[in-house]
Short mmCIF file of C-alpha atoms in Angstrom, two decimals:
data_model
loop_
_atom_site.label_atom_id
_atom_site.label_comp_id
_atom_site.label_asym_id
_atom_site.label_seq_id
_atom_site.Cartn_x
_atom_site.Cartn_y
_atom_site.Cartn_z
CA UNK A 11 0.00 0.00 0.00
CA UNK A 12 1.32 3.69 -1.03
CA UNK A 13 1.81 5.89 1.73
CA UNK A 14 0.54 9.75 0.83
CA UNK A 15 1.36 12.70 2.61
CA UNK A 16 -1.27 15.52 1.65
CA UNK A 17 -0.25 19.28 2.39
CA UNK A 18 -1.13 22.92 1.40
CA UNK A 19 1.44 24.13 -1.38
CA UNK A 20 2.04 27.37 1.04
CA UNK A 21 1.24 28.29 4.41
CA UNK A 22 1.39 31.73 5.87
CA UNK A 23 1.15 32.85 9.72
CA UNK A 24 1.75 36.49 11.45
CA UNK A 25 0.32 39.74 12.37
CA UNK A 26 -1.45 41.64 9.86
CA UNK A 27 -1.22 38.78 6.72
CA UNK A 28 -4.41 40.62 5.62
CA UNK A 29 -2.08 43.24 4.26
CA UNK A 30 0.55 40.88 2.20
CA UNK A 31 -2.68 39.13 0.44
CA UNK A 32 -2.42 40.75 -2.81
CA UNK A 33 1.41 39.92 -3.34
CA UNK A 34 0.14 36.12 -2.33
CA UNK A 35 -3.72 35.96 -4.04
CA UNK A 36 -1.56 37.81 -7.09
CA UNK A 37 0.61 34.74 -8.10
CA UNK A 38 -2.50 32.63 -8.06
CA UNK A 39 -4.92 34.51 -9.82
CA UNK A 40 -6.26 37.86 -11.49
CA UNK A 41 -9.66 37.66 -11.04
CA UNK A 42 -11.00 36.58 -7.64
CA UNK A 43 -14.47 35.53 -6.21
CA UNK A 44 -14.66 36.13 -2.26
CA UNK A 45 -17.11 33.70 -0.37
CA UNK A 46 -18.09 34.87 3.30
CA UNK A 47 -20.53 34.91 5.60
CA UNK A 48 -22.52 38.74 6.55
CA UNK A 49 -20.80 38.65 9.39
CA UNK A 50 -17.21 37.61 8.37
CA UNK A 51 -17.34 40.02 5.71
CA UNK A 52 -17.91 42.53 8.43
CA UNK A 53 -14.87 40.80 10.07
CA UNK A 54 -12.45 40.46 7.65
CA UNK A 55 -13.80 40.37 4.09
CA UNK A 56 -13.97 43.78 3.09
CA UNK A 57 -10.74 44.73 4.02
CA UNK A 58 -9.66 42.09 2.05
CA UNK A 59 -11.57 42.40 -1.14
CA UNK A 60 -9.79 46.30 -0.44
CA UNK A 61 -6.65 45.13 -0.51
CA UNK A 62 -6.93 42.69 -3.30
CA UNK A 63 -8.48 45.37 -5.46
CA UNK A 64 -5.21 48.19 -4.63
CA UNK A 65 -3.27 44.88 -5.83
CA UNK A 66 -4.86 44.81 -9.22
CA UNK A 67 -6.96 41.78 -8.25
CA UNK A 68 -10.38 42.13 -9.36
CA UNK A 69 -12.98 40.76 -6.92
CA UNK A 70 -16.38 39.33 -7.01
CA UNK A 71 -18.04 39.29 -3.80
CA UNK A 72 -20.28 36.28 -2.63
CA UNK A 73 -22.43 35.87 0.75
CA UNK A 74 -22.01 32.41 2.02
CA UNK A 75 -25.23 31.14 3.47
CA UNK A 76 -24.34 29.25 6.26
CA UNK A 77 -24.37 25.47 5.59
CA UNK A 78 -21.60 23.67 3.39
CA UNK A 79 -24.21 21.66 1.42
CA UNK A 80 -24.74 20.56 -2.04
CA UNK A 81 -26.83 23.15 -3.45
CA UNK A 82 -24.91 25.91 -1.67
CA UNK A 83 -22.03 24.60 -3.32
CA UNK A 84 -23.91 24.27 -6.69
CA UNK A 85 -25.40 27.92 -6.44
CA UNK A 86 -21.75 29.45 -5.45
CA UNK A 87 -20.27 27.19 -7.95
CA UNK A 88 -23.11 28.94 -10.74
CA UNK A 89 -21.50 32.81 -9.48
CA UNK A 90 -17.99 32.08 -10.11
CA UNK A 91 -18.68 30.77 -13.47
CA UNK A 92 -20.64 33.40 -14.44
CA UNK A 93 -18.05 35.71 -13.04
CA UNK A 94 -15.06 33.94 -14.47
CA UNK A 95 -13.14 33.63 -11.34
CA UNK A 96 -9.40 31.97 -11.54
CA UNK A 97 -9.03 31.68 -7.56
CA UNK A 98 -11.94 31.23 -5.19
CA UNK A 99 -11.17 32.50 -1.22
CA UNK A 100 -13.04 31.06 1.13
CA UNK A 101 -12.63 33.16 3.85
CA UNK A 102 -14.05 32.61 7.75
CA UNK A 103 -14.84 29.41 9.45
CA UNK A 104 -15.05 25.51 8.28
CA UNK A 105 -17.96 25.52 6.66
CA UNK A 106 -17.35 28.15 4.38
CA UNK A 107 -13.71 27.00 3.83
CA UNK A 108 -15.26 23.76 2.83
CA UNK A 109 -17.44 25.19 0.41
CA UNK A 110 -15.34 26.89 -1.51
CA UNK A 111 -12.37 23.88 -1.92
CA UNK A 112 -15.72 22.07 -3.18
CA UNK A 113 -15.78 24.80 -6.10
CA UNK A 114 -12.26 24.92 -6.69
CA UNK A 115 -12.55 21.54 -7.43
CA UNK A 116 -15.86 22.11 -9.68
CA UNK A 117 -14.25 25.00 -11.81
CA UNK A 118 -10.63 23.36 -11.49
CA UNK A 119 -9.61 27.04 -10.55
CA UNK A 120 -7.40 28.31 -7.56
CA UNK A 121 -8.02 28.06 -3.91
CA UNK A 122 -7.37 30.15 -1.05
CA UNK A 123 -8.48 29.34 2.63
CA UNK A 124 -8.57 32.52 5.04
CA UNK A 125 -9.67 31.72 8.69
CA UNK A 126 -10.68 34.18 10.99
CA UNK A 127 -10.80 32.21 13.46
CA UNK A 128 -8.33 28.89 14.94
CA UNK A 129 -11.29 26.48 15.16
CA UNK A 130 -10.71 23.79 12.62
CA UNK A 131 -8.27 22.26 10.36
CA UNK A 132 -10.49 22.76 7.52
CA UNK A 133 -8.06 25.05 6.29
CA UNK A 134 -5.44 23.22 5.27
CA UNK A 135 -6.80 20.08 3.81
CA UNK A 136 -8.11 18.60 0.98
CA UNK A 137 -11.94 17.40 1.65
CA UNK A 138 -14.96 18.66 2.38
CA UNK A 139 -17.52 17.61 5.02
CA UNK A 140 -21.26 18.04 2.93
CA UNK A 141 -23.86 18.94 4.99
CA UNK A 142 -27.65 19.02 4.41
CA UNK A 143 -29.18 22.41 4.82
CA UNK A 144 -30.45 21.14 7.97
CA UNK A 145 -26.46 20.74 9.71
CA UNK A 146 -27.07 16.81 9.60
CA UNK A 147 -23.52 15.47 8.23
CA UNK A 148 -24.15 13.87 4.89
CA UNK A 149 -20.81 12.94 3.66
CA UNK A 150 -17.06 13.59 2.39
CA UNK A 151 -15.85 14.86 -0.43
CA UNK A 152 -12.23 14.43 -1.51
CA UNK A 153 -9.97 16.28 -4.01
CA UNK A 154 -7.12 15.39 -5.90
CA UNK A 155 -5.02 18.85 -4.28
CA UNK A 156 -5.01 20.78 -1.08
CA UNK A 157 -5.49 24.26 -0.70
CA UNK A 158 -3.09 26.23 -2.86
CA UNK A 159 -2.67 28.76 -0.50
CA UNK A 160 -3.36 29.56 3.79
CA UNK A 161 -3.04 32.98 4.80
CA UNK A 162 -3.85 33.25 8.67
CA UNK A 163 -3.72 36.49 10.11
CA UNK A 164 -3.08 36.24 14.14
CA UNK A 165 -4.24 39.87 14.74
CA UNK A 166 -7.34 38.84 13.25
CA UNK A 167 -7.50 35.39 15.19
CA UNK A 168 -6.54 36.99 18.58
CA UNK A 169 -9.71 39.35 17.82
CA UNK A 170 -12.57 36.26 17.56
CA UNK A 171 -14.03 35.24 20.47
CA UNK A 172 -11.62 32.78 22.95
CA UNK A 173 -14.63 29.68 22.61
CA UNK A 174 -13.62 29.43 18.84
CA UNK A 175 -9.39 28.78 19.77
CA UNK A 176 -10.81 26.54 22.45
CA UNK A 177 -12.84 24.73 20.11
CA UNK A 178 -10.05 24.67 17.64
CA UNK A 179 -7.09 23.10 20.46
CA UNK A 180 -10.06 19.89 21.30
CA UNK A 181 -10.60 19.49 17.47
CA UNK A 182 -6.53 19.55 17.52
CA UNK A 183 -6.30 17.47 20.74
CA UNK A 184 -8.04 14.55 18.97
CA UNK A 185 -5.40 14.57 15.86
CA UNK A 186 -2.91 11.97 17.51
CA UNK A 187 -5.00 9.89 19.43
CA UNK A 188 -6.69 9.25 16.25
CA UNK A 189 -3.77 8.93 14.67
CA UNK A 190 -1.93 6.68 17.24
CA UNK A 191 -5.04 4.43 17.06
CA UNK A 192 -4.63 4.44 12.80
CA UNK A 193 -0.57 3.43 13.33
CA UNK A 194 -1.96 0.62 16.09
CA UNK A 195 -4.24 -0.66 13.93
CA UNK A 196 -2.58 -0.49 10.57
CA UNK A 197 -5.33 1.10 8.80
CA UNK A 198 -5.80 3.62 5.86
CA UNK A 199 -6.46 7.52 5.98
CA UNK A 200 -8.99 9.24 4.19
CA UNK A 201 -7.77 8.97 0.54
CA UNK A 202 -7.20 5.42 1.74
CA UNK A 203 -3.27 4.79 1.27
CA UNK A 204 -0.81 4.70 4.42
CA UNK A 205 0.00 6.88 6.67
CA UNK A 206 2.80 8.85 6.48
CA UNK A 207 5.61 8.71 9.40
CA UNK A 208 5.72 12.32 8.76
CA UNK A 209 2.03 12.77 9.54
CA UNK A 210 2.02 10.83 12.52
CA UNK A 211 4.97 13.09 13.95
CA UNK A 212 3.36 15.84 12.95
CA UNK A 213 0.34 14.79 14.71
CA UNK A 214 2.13 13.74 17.95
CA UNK A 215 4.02 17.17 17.96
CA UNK A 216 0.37 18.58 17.67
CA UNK A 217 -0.44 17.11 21.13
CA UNK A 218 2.87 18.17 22.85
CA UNK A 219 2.52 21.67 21.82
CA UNK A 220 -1.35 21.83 23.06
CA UNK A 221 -0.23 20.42 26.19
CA UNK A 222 2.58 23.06 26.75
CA UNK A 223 0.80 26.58 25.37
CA UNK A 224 -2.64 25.79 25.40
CA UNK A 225 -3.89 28.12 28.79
CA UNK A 226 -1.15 30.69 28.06
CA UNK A 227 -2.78 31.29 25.03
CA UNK A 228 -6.22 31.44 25.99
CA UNK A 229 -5.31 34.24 28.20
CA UNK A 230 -3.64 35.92 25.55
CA UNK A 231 -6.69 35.14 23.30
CA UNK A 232 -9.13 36.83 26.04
CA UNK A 233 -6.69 40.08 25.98
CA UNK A 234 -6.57 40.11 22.26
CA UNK A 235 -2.76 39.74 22.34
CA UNK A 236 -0.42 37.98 19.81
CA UNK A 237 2.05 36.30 22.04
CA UNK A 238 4.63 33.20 21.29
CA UNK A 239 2.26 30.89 22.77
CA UNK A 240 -0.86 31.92 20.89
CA UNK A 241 0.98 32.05 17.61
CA UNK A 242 1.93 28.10 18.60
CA UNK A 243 -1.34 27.71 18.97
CA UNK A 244 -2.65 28.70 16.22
CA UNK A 245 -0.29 26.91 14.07
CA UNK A 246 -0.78 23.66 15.74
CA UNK A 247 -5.11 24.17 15.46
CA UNK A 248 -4.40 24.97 11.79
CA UNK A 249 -1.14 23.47 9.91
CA UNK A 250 -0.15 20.95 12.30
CA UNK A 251 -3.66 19.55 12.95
CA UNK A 252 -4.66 19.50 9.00
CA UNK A 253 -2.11 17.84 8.36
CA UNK A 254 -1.50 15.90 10.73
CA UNK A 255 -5.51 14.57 10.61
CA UNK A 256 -5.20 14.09 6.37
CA UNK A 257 -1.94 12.49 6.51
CA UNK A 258 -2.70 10.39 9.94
CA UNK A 259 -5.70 9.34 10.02
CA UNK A 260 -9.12 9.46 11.48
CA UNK A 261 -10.85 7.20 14.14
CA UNK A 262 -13.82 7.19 16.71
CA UNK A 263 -13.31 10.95 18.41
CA UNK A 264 -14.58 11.97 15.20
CA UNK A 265 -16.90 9.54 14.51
CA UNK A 266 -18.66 10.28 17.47
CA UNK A 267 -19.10 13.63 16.52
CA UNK A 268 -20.54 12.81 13.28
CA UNK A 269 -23.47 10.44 16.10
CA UNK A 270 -24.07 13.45 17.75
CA UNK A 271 -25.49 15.68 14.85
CA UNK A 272 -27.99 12.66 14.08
CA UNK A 273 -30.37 13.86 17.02
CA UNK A 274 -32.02 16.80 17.49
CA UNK A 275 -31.51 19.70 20.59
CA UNK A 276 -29.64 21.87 22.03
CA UNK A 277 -26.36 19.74 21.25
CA UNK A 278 -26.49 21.60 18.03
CA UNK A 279 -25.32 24.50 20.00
CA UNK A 280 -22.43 23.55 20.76
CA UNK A 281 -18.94 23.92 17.93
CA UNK A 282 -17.55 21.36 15.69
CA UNK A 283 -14.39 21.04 18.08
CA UNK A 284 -16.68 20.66 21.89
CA UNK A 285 -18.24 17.88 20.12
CA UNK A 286 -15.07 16.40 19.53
CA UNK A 287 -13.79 16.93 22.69
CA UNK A 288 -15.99 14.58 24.49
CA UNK A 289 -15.03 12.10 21.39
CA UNK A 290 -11.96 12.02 22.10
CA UNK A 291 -12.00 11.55 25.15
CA UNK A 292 -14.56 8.87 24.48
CA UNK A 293 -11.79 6.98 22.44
CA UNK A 294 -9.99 7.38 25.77
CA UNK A 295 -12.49 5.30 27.28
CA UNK A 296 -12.79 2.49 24.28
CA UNK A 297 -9.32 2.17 24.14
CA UNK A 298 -8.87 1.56 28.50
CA UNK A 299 -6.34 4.54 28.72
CA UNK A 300 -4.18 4.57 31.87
CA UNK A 301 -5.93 6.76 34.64
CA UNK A 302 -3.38 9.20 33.91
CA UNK A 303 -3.63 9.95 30.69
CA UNK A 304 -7.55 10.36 31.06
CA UNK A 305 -6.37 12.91 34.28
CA UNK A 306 -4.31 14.55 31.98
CA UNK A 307 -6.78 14.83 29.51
CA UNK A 308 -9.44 15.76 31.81
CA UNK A 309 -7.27 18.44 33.46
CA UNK A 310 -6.54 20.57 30.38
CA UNK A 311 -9.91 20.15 29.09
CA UNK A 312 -11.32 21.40 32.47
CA UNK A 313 -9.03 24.16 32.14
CA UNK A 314 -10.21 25.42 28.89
CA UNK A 315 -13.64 25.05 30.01
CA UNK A 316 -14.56 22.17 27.49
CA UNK A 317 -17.81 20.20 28.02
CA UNK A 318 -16.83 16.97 29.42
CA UNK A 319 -20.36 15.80 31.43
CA UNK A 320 -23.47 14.75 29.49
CA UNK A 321 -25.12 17.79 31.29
CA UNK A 322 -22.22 19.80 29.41
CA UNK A 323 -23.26 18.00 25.89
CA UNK A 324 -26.99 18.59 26.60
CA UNK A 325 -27.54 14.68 26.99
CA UNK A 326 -27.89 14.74 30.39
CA UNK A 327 -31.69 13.75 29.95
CA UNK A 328 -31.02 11.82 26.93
CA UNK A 329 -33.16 8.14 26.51
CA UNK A 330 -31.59 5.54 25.81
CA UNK A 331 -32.94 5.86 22.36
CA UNK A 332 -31.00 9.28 21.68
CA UNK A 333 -27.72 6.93 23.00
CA UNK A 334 -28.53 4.35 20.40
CA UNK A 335 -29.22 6.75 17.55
CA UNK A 336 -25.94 8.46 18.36
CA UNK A 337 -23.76 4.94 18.35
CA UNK A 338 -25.53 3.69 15.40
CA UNK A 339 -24.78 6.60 13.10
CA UNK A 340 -21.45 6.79 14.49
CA UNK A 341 -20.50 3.32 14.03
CA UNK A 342 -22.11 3.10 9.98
CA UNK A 343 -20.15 1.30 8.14
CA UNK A 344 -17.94 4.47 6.39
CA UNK A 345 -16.84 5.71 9.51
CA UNK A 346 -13.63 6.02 11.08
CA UNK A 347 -14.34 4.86 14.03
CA UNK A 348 -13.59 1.35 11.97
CA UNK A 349 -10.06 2.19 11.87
CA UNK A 350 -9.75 1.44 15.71
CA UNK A 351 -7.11 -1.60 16.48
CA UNK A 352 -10.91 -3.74 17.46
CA UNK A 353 -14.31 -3.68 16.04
CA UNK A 354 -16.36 -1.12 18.04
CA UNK A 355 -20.24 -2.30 18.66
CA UNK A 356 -22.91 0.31 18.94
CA UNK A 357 -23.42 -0.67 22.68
CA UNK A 358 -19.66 -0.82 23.46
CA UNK A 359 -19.79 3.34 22.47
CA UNK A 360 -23.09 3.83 24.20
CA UNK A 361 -21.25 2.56 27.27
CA UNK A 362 -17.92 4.58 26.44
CA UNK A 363 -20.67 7.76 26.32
CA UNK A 364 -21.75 7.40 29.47
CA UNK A 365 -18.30 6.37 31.09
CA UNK A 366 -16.82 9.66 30.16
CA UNK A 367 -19.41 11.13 32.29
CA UNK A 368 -18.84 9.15 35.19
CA UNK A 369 -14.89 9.29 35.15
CA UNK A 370 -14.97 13.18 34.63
CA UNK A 371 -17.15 13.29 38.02
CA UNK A 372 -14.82 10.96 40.03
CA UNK A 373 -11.73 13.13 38.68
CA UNK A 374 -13.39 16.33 39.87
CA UNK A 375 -13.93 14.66 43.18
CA UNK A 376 -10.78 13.13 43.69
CA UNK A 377 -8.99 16.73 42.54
CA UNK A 378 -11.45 19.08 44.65
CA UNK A 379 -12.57 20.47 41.58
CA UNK A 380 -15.29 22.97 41.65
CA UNK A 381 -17.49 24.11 38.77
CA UNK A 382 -17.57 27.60 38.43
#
């Protein structure tokens, strides 16, 4: 079996990026279509469009409305033919990142990924997560090249709200457990070839970094500084994270996340990256993890003020047909959670659900911990 590492052709992280875009969009493109949502543009999209424009650039500008689905993707797909775009920016969170690699890949045409925010790894990689227009996931899509450019301005970052870097270090947090439980079990990544040694470094380097900056940064976020630490963060959420998930592997953290937008409530609240959280440490659970390394686990994600109880999740009143529903979508046969080193039953992950529950309260007992 090949092994494939996948990777953005450039990546670019520092204070005011936003500035620099035209010299970057420029070698990429002369005519560029802008997708973001009314409030990102507010954020961030205007001053680029701005800046692409004084570079020459012309710019088509494009609302994004809300869901990365198939006929979002089809109607933005319709604009930039129509405008004859040659790079596409996606510009904001996942979903809209998502959306426009999907019509990169329609048009064959440039891509740029702009965050404005460390939440995902969407940036980097090279698939898409379809959604309906409801937020129920629907499936993958994969392309045959990653991003051709990331531009990630840390001013702008260190301005969004500290709940979407927190989301951002779980959704990072889960890359090497995942991918340790890939390397244990021998199995494929997305694309389905071999993981890279590369990518499972990268991935375990993810981790150690987390572990070390995580709560200095946080603080910084809340101050809306740029420090060391929050610039380590943010490449480990973005770069390290993307690639280390595309070129390492998936298992069940993120499967379980996938379970949990099958049922309806106020779950839905809640980001792409709390979701994982309790995933991963679900995995935790499955794969009978030393006490220690759930503590440590536990600990950080305590600090950061993750949801780790089911009354965190908004499950705390969930029937046991809500657990079922969860496991069974969750454990479908295209899932990652199949890539575990053993076969994972619906009722073995119902357990694993409610275990994470019950070993967060014993560590907050046994520490003195006290919910704020």
């Amino acid at each position: 079996m090949e092994r494939i590492f996948l990777s953005p052709s450039r990546y670019v992280q520092g204070k005011d990026v936003i500035k620099k875009a035209g010299t970057y969009i420029g070698k990429l493109g002369s005519h560029a279509l802008v997708l973001a949502d009314k409030l990102v543009w507010q954020i961030a999209g205007n001053n680029l469009a701005k800046t692409l424009e004084q570079s020459h650039i012309q710019v088509e500008k494009v609302v994004f409305n809300g869901e990365c689905s198939n006929s979002e993707i089809e109607r933005v797909t319709k604009l930039s033919k129509k405008a004859n775009s040659n790079v596409i920016i996606g510009v904001g969170g996942g979903k809209t990142m998502d959306a426009a690699k999907a019509v990169a890949n329609n048009l064959n045409i440039m891509l740029t990924t702009f965050p404005t925010t460390a939440s995902t790894d969407a940036p980097t990689s090279a698939v898409s997560v379809i959604y309906t227009d409801k937020g129920t996931v629907e499936s993958y899509r994969f392309y045959n090249r990653n991003p051709d450019l990331v531009l990630v301005d840390t001013r702008i970052i260190a301005n969004a709200p500290p709940r979407f870097l927190v989301s951002g270090i779980a959704d990072a947090l889960a890359t090497w457990v995942e991918a340790r439980a890939v390397k244990q079990s021998c199995s494929r990544i997305l694309i389905g070839s071999a993981p890279t040694i590369a990518g499972q470094a990268i991935a375990e380097k993810a981790e150690q970094i987390l572990f070390a900056h995580s709560v200095q940064a946080l603080e910084a976020n809340k101050n809306k500084l740029v420090t060391p630490a929050f610039e380590s963060v943010v490449e480990a959420n973005t770069l390290l994270s993307g690639v280390g998930f595309e070129a390492g592997g998936l298992a069940a953290a993120h499967s379980i996340h996938n379970g949990f937008t099958a049922i309806d409530g106020d779950i839905h609240h809640l980001t792409h990256g709390e979701k994982v959280a309790y995933g991963t440490i679900a995995q935790l659970v499955l794969e009978n993890r030393s006490l220690n390394e759930l503590d440590r686990y536990i600990q950080l994600y305590l600090q950061l003020g993750l949801p780790v109880t089911l009354k965190d999740i908004h499950l705390e009143n969930a029937t046991d047909g809500d657990f079922n529903k969860i496991a069974e979508v969750a454990t479908a046969e295209h899932e990652t959670i199949h890539n575990m080193p053993f076969k994972v039953e619906p009722e073995d992950l119902v357990m694993a659900l409610k275990g994470v529950d019950a070993y967060v309260k014993n560590y907050k007992k046994r520490h003195g911990w006290k919910d704020e």
